[in-house]
Short mmCIF file of C-alpha atoms in Angstrom, two decimals:
data_model
loop_
_atom_site.label_atom_id
_atom_site.label_comp_id
_atom_site.label_asym_id
_atom_site.label_seq_id
_atom_site.Cartn_x
_atom_site.Cartn_y
_atom_site.Cartn_z
CA MET A 268 117.58 165.94 102.97
CA GLY A 269 116.82 163.49 101.45
CA THR A 270 113.31 161.19 101.98
CA GLN A 271 115.66 158.14 100.51
CA TYR A 272 114.25 154.40 102.15
CA ALA A 273 110.93 155.91 103.81
CA SER A 274 109.23 152.59 102.81
CA ALA A 275 111.79 150.98 103.77
CA VAL A 276 111.95 152.57 107.90
CA ALA A 277 108.95 152.27 107.71
CA VAL A 278 108.95 148.72 107.36
CA VAL A 279 111.69 148.48 109.78
CA ARG A 280 109.88 150.59 112.89
CA THR A 281 106.43 147.26 112.62
CA MET A 282 108.96 144.83 112.44
CA GLU A 283 111.51 146.95 115.21
CA ASN A 284 107.98 145.36 117.94
CA SER A 285 108.57 142.36 117.56
CA LEU A 286 112.29 142.30 118.63
CA PHE A 287 112.52 141.06 121.60
CA THR A 288 112.47 143.17 124.79
CA GLN A 289 114.42 142.61 128.35
CA SER A 290 111.66 140.82 129.99
CA ASP A 291 111.16 138.72 126.65
CA LEU A 292 114.77 136.93 128.34
CA GLU A 293 113.42 137.62 131.73
CA ARG A 294 110.95 135.20 130.75
CA LEU A 295 113.85 133.68 127.77
CA ILE A 296 116.53 132.74 131.04
CA ASN A 297 112.82 131.68 133.33
CA ALA A 298 112.07 129.14 131.12
CA ARG A 299 111.57 125.47 131.96
CA ASP A 300 112.90 123.90 129.49
CA ARG A 301 113.56 124.43 126.55
CA LYS A 302 110.62 123.22 124.24
CA GLU A 303 108.50 127.06 126.63
CA SER A 304 112.21 128.34 125.06
CA GLU A 305 111.76 126.86 121.39
CA THR A 306 107.10 127.84 122.31
CA LEU A 307 108.44 131.96 123.70
CA ILE A 308 110.90 131.48 120.59
CA ASN A 309 109.23 131.80 118.46
CA SER A 310 105.84 133.42 120.13
CA LYS A 311 107.43 136.45 118.86
CA ASN A 312 107.97 135.66 115.41
CA ALA A 313 111.69 136.73 115.35
CA GLY A 314 113.28 136.15 111.95
CA THR A 315 116.59 134.35 110.85
CA LEU A 316 119.24 136.52 110.13
CA PRO A 317 119.49 135.16 106.70
CA GLU A 318 115.45 136.30 106.42
CA VAL A 319 116.47 139.61 108.22
CA TRP A 320 119.09 140.81 105.37
CA GLU A 321 116.67 139.68 102.16
CA MET A 322 114.31 141.69 103.44
CA LEU A 323 116.26 144.73 103.78
CA ARG A 324 118.17 144.35 100.20
CA THR A 325 114.28 144.08 98.26
CA PHE A 326 114.01 147.10 99.87
CA ALA A 327 117.40 149.10 99.38
CA PRO A 328 118.93 146.56 96.01
CA ASP A 329 121.65 149.16 95.64
CA SER A 330 122.86 150.35 98.95
CA LYS A 331 126.65 149.83 98.59
CA GLU A 332 126.74 150.55 102.94
CA LEU A 333 124.40 147.16 103.16
CA GLU A 334 127.21 145.71 101.76
CA ILE A 335 129.55 146.38 104.07
CA ILE A 336 128.01 145.45 106.88
CA LEU A 337 128.34 141.71 105.47
CA TYR A 338 132.33 141.60 104.44
CA ARG A 339 133.51 139.53 107.97
CA ASN A 340 131.18 137.15 107.20
CA ASP A 341 132.16 137.45 103.53
CA PHE A 342 136.15 137.25 104.15
CA HIS A 343 135.07 135.06 107.16
CA ASN A 344 133.52 132.20 104.85
CA LEU A 345 136.56 132.78 102.23
CA LYS A 346 139.13 131.17 105.16
CA ALA A 347 136.41 128.02 105.92
CA VAL A 348 136.38 127.37 102.36
CA LEU A 349 140.84 127.68 102.13
CA LYS A 350 141.20 125.45 104.91
CA ALA A 351 138.38 123.28 104.25
CA MET A 352 141.01 123.30 101.43
CA VAL A 353 143.51 122.93 102.74
CA SER A 354 142.20 119.79 104.43
CA GLY A 355 139.80 118.31 102.41
CA ARG A 356 136.85 118.89 103.62
CA GLU A 357 133.58 120.39 102.56
CA PRO A 358 133.46 124.27 104.12
CA ASP A 359 129.20 123.90 104.16
CA SER A 360 129.64 123.73 107.76
CA TYR A 361 131.44 126.13 108.49
CA ILE A 362 129.65 128.87 106.15
CA ILE A 363 127.78 132.06 107.38
CA GLN A 364 125.13 133.15 105.79
CA PRO A 365 124.27 136.41 104.42
CA SER A 366 126.69 137.03 102.56
CA ASN A 367 127.24 139.04 99.87
CA ILE A 368 129.75 136.13 97.43
CA LYS A 369 127.86 133.13 97.20
CA ASN A 370 129.31 129.83 98.74
CA ASP A 371 130.03 128.15 94.80
CA THR A 372 131.63 131.36 93.19
CA LEU A 373 133.94 131.12 96.03
CA LYS A 374 134.70 127.36 95.37
CA GLU A 375 135.03 127.97 92.01
CA ALA A 376 137.37 130.76 92.75
CA PHE A 377 139.14 128.52 94.40
CA ARG A 378 139.35 125.43 91.86
CA THR A 379 139.59 127.47 89.16
CA LYS A 380 142.12 129.43 90.66
CA ASP A 381 140.04 132.05 88.84
CA MET A 382 139.68 134.88 91.51
CA ASP A 383 137.98 137.30 88.81
CA VAL A 384 134.83 135.52 90.12
CA LEU A 385 135.14 137.70 92.99
CA PRO A 386 134.60 140.78 93.80
CA ASP A 387 136.96 143.64 94.13
CA TYR A 388 137.37 144.19 98.00
CA ILE A 389 138.27 140.63 98.53
CA ARG A 390 139.59 139.23 95.01
CA GLU A 391 144.01 140.51 95.79
CA THR A 392 143.20 138.86 99.62
CA ALA A 393 141.67 136.01 98.10
CA THR A 394 145.12 135.82 96.79
CA GLN A 395 147.07 136.95 98.41
CA ALA A 396 145.74 133.87 101.65
CA TYR A 397 145.20 131.04 99.16
CA GLU A 398 149.65 131.83 98.27
CA LEU A 399 150.12 132.01 102.50
CA ILE A 400 148.03 128.71 102.87
CA THR A 401 149.20 126.31 99.99
CA THR A 402 153.46 128.14 100.27
CA THR A 403 153.25 127.77 104.66
CA LEU A 404 150.13 125.93 106.07
CA ASP A 405 149.75 128.50 108.14
CA GLY A 406 146.59 128.88 109.47
CA GLN A 407 146.92 131.68 112.74
CA LEU A 408 148.65 134.10 109.69
CA MET A 409 146.09 133.39 107.54
CA ASP A 410 143.60 134.41 109.28
CA SER A 411 145.38 137.21 110.91
CA LEU A 412 146.02 138.14 107.05
CA ILE A 413 142.49 138.17 106.16
CA ASP A 414 140.74 139.72 108.81
CA THR A 415 143.14 142.61 108.80
CA ALA A 416 142.05 142.78 105.13
CA CYS A 417 138.29 142.62 106.33
CA MET A 418 139.19 146.15 108.40
CA LYS A 419 141.01 148.00 105.35
CA ALA A 420 138.72 146.60 102.33
CA MET A 421 135.36 148.94 105.35
CA GLN A 422 137.18 151.40 106.47
CA GLU A 423 138.01 151.94 102.34
CA SER A 424 134.06 150.80 100.93
CA ALA A 425 132.93 152.72 104.02
CA GLU A 426 135.41 156.81 103.23
CA LYS A 427 133.67 155.54 99.61
CA SER A 428 130.13 155.53 100.58
CA GLY A 429 130.79 158.93 102.38
CA ASN A 430 128.63 157.86 104.99
CA ASP A 431 129.34 159.05 108.20
CA PHE A 432 127.15 156.16 109.18
CA MET A 433 129.00 153.39 108.40
CA ARG A 434 132.21 155.24 109.83
CA LYS A 435 131.69 154.71 112.71
CA TYR A 436 130.62 152.23 112.55
CA VAL A 437 133.51 150.89 110.49
CA ASN A 438 135.49 152.74 113.70
CA LEU A 439 133.34 151.01 116.13
CA ILE A 440 134.47 147.20 114.72
CA THR A 441 138.64 147.76 113.74
CA VAL A 442 139.35 149.55 117.22
CA CYS A 443 138.14 146.18 118.85
CA ALA A 444 139.10 143.91 117.50
CA ASP A 445 142.61 145.44 117.10
CA ILE A 446 142.65 146.30 120.60
CA LYS A 447 141.82 142.32 121.27
CA THR A 448 144.64 141.86 118.53
CA ALA A 449 147.23 143.31 120.08
CA TYR A 450 146.66 142.49 123.82
CA ARG A 451 145.81 138.74 122.52
CA CYS A 452 149.73 139.40 120.61
CA SER A 453 151.32 141.03 123.73
CA LYS A 454 150.41 138.04 125.96
CA MET A 455 151.98 135.36 123.34
CA ASN A 456 155.34 138.07 122.33
CA LYS A 457 154.30 138.21 118.66
CA ASN A 458 157.03 140.11 117.05
CA ARG A 459 156.69 143.06 114.87
CA ASP A 460 156.54 141.21 112.02
CA PHE A 461 152.91 139.63 113.49
CA LEU A 462 151.83 142.38 114.29
CA GLU A 463 152.39 144.14 111.11
CA ILE A 464 150.41 141.47 109.06
CA SER A 465 147.48 141.19 112.58
CA ILE A 466 146.96 145.02 113.44
CA CYS A 467 144.88 147.06 110.77
CA GLY A 468 145.18 150.59 112.33
CA SER A 469 142.19 153.11 112.46
CA PRO A 470 142.03 157.00 112.23
CA GLU A 471 142.05 157.31 115.56
CA LEU A 472 144.30 154.47 116.88
CA ASP A 473 146.71 154.69 114.36
CA LYS A 474 148.59 151.16 113.68
CA GLU A 475 152.64 152.31 114.22
CA SER A 476 151.22 153.42 117.42
CA ILE A 477 149.55 150.45 118.79
CA ILE A 478 152.15 147.71 117.10
CA ARG A 479 154.67 149.94 119.55
CA ALA A 480 152.81 150.17 122.51
CA THR A 481 152.22 145.56 122.02
CA LEU A 482 155.50 144.99 121.73
CA GLY A 483 156.89 146.77 125.03
CA GLY A 484 154.68 143.99 126.53
CA THR A 485 150.72 143.63 128.33
CA GLU A 486 151.45 146.41 130.49
CA ASN A 487 152.90 148.89 127.93
CA LEU A 488 149.27 148.54 126.30
CA LEU A 489 147.26 148.73 128.67
CA SER A 490 148.88 152.01 129.31
CA PHE A 491 149.18 153.15 126.17
CA LEU A 492 145.40 152.76 125.63
CA GLY A 493 144.82 153.87 129.62
CA ASN A 494 145.38 156.81 127.06
CA THR A 495 143.62 156.89 124.25
CA ILE A 496 139.23 157.26 124.64
CA TYR A 497 139.10 153.59 124.81
CA ALA A 498 140.54 154.28 128.25
CA GLU A 499 137.15 152.46 129.03
CA LEU A 500 137.42 149.94 127.27
CA SER A 501 141.34 148.74 128.57
CA GLY A 502 140.45 148.77 132.39
CA LEU A 503 137.68 146.11 131.32
CA LEU A 504 140.38 144.31 129.11
CA LYS A 505 142.45 144.21 131.76
CA GLU A 506 140.01 143.48 134.49
CA ASN A 507 137.46 140.92 132.40
CA PRO A 508 138.25 140.14 128.39
CA ALA A 509 134.43 139.63 128.76
CA GLU A 510 133.39 142.44 130.41
CA PHE A 511 135.28 144.41 127.11
CA GLU A 512 133.46 141.85 124.50
CA LYS A 513 130.10 143.19 125.80
CA ARG A 514 131.85 146.62 126.01
CA CYS A 515 132.04 146.38 122.52
CA ASP A 516 128.97 144.80 121.56
CA ASP A 517 127.00 147.63 123.28
CA MET A 518 128.81 150.35 122.16
CA LEU A 519 127.53 149.19 118.57
CA ILE A 520 123.97 149.42 119.67
CA GLU A 521 124.18 152.77 121.34
CA LEU A 522 125.57 153.34 117.55
CA ALA A 523 122.24 151.99 115.74
CA GLU A 524 121.03 154.14 118.63
CA THR A 525 121.89 157.50 117.50
CA SER A 526 119.70 156.05 113.94
CA ARG A 527 116.17 155.69 116.09
CA LEU A 528 115.35 159.38 115.59
CA GLN A 529 115.54 159.80 111.27
CA ALA A 530 112.84 158.70 109.07
CA PHE A 531 114.91 157.82 105.85
CA GLY A 532 118.20 156.70 104.78
CA ILE A 533 120.08 153.79 105.49
CA GLU A 534 120.79 153.72 108.70
CA PRO A 535 117.64 152.91 109.66
CA LEU A 536 118.24 149.60 108.09
CA ILE A 537 121.96 148.86 108.70
CA SER A 538 120.78 149.26 113.16
CA TYR A 539 118.74 146.61 112.31
CA TYR A 540 120.50 144.60 110.97
CA ILE A 541 122.65 145.09 114.58
CA ALA A 542 119.65 145.01 117.51
CA LYS A 543 119.01 141.73 114.85
CA GLU A 544 122.20 139.88 115.74
CA ALA A 545 122.90 141.25 118.77
CA GLU A 546 119.35 139.13 120.00
CA ILE A 547 120.37 136.11 118.28
CA LYS A 548 123.54 136.95 120.18
CA ASN A 549 121.51 136.97 123.24
CA ILE A 550 119.34 134.36 122.84
CA ARG A 551 122.46 132.03 122.27
CA ILE A 552 123.61 133.51 124.96
CA ILE A 553 121.40 132.15 126.90
CA SER A 554 121.26 129.07 125.54
CA VAL A 555 124.69 128.21 126.20
CA CYS A 556 124.47 129.63 129.82
CA ARG A 557 121.28 127.74 130.54
CA GLU A 558 123.13 123.79 128.47
CA CYS A 559 125.96 124.95 131.63
CA GLY A 560 123.86 125.84 134.02
CA ALA A 561 125.08 129.11 134.76
CA ASP A 562 122.62 131.29 137.41
CA LYS A 563 120.51 133.68 136.64
CA VAL A 564 122.61 136.03 138.00
CA THR A 565 126.10 135.44 135.68
CA ILE A 566 123.65 135.03 132.79
CA THR A 567 121.99 138.27 132.78
CA GLU A 568 125.04 139.40 132.95
CA ARG A 569 126.51 138.02 129.72
CA LEU A 570 123.39 139.89 128.48
CA ARG A 571 124.21 142.83 125.96
CA LYS A 572 122.12 145.36 125.55
CA LEU A 573 119.19 146.51 123.93
CA TYR A 574 118.02 148.07 121.31
CA VAL A 575 114.05 148.11 122.03
CA MET B 199 90.38 193.20 73.15
CA ASN B 200 94.08 192.84 74.91
CA SER B 201 94.04 189.41 75.10
CA MET B 202 97.26 189.12 77.55
CA GLY B 203 95.68 190.51 80.34
CA LEU B 204 92.92 187.81 80.25
CA ALA B 205 95.95 185.15 79.24
CA LEU B 206 98.03 186.54 81.96
CA ALA B 207 95.37 186.04 84.51
CA ILE B 208 94.41 181.99 83.00
CA LEU B 209 98.37 181.58 83.26
CA GLY B 210 98.03 182.42 87.01
CA ALA B 211 95.10 180.61 87.05
CA SER B 212 96.76 177.21 85.96
CA ILE B 213 100.09 178.23 88.25
CA SER B 214 98.17 178.27 91.43
CA ALA B 215 96.74 174.92 90.76
CA LEU B 216 99.75 173.65 88.92
CA LEU B 217 102.07 173.61 91.67
CA ALA B 218 100.40 173.72 94.56
CA GLY B 219 98.81 169.86 92.60
CA ILE B 220 102.47 168.99 92.54
CA GLY B 221 103.52 169.94 95.98
CA SER B 222 100.87 167.59 97.44
CA ALA B 223 101.90 165.35 95.25
CA LYS B 224 105.20 164.35 95.89
CA GLY B 225 104.14 164.59 99.56
CA VAL B 226 101.27 162.20 99.38
CA GLY B 227 103.03 159.62 97.61
CA LEU B 228 106.03 159.37 100.07
CA VAL B 229 103.28 159.12 102.87
CA GLY B 230 102.04 156.94 100.67
CA GLU B 231 105.68 155.00 100.69
CA ALA B 232 106.08 155.12 104.64
CA ALA B 233 102.40 154.51 105.00
CA ALA B 234 103.14 150.68 102.58
CA GLY B 235 105.87 149.96 104.11
CA VAL B 236 104.64 149.77 107.63
CA VAL B 237 100.69 147.26 105.76
CA SER B 238 102.99 145.12 104.36
CA VAL B 239 104.18 143.92 108.16
CA ASP B 240 101.08 144.88 109.47
CA PRO B 241 97.83 145.97 107.74
CA ASP B 242 95.46 146.56 111.08
CA LYS B 243 97.13 150.11 111.11
CA PHE B 244 95.73 150.69 107.31
CA SER B 245 93.57 153.75 108.60
CA LYS B 246 96.29 155.47 110.82
CA VAL B 247 98.23 155.70 108.23
CA LEU B 248 95.41 156.29 105.73
CA VAL B 249 95.02 160.04 108.23
CA LEU B 250 98.64 160.78 107.64
CA GLN B 251 98.53 160.43 103.58
CA LEU B 252 95.25 162.55 103.47
CA LEU B 253 97.20 165.69 104.96
CA PRO B 254 99.85 166.54 102.22
CA GLY B 255 97.23 166.39 100.03
CA THR B 256 94.97 168.99 101.02
CA GLN B 257 97.70 171.78 99.43
CA GLY B 258 96.51 170.32 95.91
CA LEU B 259 92.65 171.77 96.95
CA TYR B 260 93.65 174.61 97.71
CA GLY B 261 95.56 175.04 94.09
CA LEU B 262 92.62 173.93 92.92
CA LEU B 263 90.03 176.05 95.14
CA THR B 264 92.29 179.55 93.60
CA ALA B 265 92.65 178.35 90.21
CA ILE B 266 88.81 177.58 90.36
CA LEU B 267 88.30 181.91 92.02
CA MET B 268 90.08 183.08 89.74
CA LEU B 269 88.56 181.61 86.83
CA SER B 270 84.71 182.62 88.31
CA ARG B 271 86.01 185.82 88.90
CA ILE B 272 87.46 186.75 85.84
CA GLY B 273 84.07 184.87 84.14
CA VAL B 274 86.21 182.19 81.63
CA ILE B 275 84.27 179.84 83.97
CA GLY B 276 81.13 180.56 82.54
CA GLY B 277 81.41 181.78 79.03
CA ASN B 278 82.13 185.87 79.59
CA ALA B 279 85.73 186.36 80.13
CA VAL B 280 86.07 189.65 81.23
CA GLU B 281 88.49 192.32 79.61
CA LEU B 282 91.82 192.92 80.70
CA SER B 283 94.14 195.37 81.14
CA THR B 284 98.66 193.82 80.58
CA ALA B 285 98.41 195.53 84.44
CA GLN B 286 95.42 193.83 85.33
CA GLY B 287 96.86 189.67 84.38
CA LEU B 288 100.17 190.40 86.22
CA MET B 289 97.89 190.90 89.90
CA PHE B 290 95.94 188.27 89.08
CA LEU B 291 98.86 186.23 87.61
CA GLY B 292 100.44 187.75 91.57
CA ALA B 293 97.58 186.35 93.21
CA SER B 294 98.23 183.00 92.01
CA LEU B 295 101.77 182.79 93.66
CA PRO B 296 101.84 182.57 97.66
CA ILE B 297 99.13 179.41 97.03
CA ALA B 298 101.87 178.33 94.23
CA ILE B 299 104.90 178.61 96.01
CA VAL B 300 103.41 177.92 99.00
CA GLY B 301 101.80 174.83 98.01
CA LEU B 302 104.93 173.20 96.55
CA PHE B 303 107.26 173.79 99.24
CA SER B 304 104.96 173.71 102.34
CA GLY B 305 103.01 170.25 99.98
CA ILE B 306 106.57 168.56 100.19
CA ALA B 307 107.14 169.85 104.35
CA GLN B 308 103.81 168.16 105.39
CA GLY B 309 104.72 164.77 103.49
CA ARG B 310 108.06 164.40 105.29
CA SER B 311 106.87 165.03 108.46
CA ALA B 312 103.78 162.70 108.38
CA ALA B 313 106.00 160.30 106.79
CA ALA B 314 108.21 160.80 110.10
CA GLY B 315 104.97 160.04 111.94
CA VAL B 316 104.16 156.98 110.66
CA GLY B 317 107.49 155.72 111.69
CA ILE B 318 105.26 156.73 115.21
CA THR B 319 103.20 155.17 113.81
CA ALA B 320 104.51 152.17 113.57
CA ARG B 321 106.06 151.36 116.85
CA LYS B 322 103.37 153.57 118.67
CA PRO B 323 99.90 153.40 116.94
CA GLU B 324 98.51 154.88 120.75
CA HIS B 325 100.80 158.63 119.29
CA ASN B 326 99.34 158.01 116.31
CA GLY B 327 97.64 161.35 116.98
CA LYS B 328 100.86 162.83 118.34
CA ALA B 329 102.17 161.96 114.80
CA ILE B 330 98.46 164.12 113.22
CA ILE B 331 99.22 166.68 115.35
CA MET B 332 102.31 167.49 113.69
CA ALA B 333 103.26 166.48 110.71
CA ALA B 334 99.33 169.80 110.63
CA MET B 335 101.46 172.50 111.94
CA VAL B 336 102.97 172.78 108.83
CA GLU B 337 98.68 173.19 107.35
CA THR B 338 99.32 176.50 109.04
CA TYR B 339 100.98 177.70 106.34
CA ALA B 340 99.57 176.56 103.86
CA ILE B 341 96.34 177.98 105.17
CA LEU B 342 97.87 181.23 105.36
CA ALA B 343 98.96 181.23 101.97
CA LEU B 344 95.06 180.47 100.67
CA LEU B 345 93.94 182.81 102.52
CA VAL B 346 96.19 185.69 100.98
CA SER B 347 95.61 184.61 97.34
CA ILE B 348 91.82 184.92 97.88
CA LEU B 349 91.92 188.28 98.85
CA LEU B 350 93.89 189.64 96.32
CA ILE B 351 91.39 187.90 93.87
CA TYR B 352 88.91 189.21 95.48
CA ASN B 353 90.21 192.94 95.84
CA ILE B 354 92.22 193.84 92.44
CA ALA B 355 89.76 195.69 91.03
CA ILE B 356 88.77 194.77 87.50
#
């Protein structure tokens, strides 16, 4: 058994102590004003995601698994740059960090029409998306194309890495994305051509089956999902889509928790990143809900599961 | 003079120090890596993780002790090396093997265990003692091997 990343795992274990706990979030919900909220957040010494990423990358510069968790940001940035280019705007304010591909590299690729500067996993998609948006100006179709390509790239890289944790991580993300897309498409009566582009498919939820179920209507889709291992998600989707989103995020945290027993390996590092994402999402939920005047019960219901 | 016997006995002394030392070096190095990670974020935990780092170092000491006892028994320390037959030399070589082999593997295993214990100290410093106890359990087998090696060294007729 390997002993890789012993030092990084120890750092991460120490840093887990400064993640927000349930009582920290309750204090944040009960804060009197924005200033008190800011003081609470600053007192936890909560680093930003790019800072956390930099730290993880320093410890595991050669890890391919770590790269995979940023694919979604890379593909989002691809959409942002293409849309900004078509609408004649600067993409900088739509770019998400951290990402594997530098903002300037993405812009340069489209400015010079040279996609070779992009990594393998995104190159072909960038070419296809560029052709699609410049010929059809259909932003929705381009979004679907890029989102599906992102999932496929993640699946391929996870498979190549041979890491079971990464396979489960990617599978979970793909399943949640496919269910959400299929549900929306069934509501909007989208045709097979659109579904072929928008649904990725995974070992547990095969692409063709989801497409057939979606074409049969929303009730048919929910009934199909009800007979899979994701029946719980299907039920939540029917009752309350917000609960569905929360459950998807909670399932990711539950997966991250499986690496809490590991003293070595890349998994604890990835789990810490997932935990940090969930923490930031929770802080955002509290801030937005408070701005909107939501009551404490509603805010608490919407909070994602905590890693600590 | 049959120098083969003496050569085999000296080889045994070397092997005990060498393999047990490698085990300890690997173990201490691994825990050191993990400990450095913790100290880089929380320097106050230095003393707690240092105890864990020291644990896999004992195998190297056992190897050294075995080598010294063996060299002393055959008179190399002191400058009056005794004459040994090939069979006696092989016996000394055999006597070195328990601590050499167990020292190598237990040093590495204890290093893994102590490095995992560093994770406990990082998350829950108040449970540091439990991490030490768990890593120390591995020590039992190194001590047993040392005991066998010493018994053998002192019971070989020369």
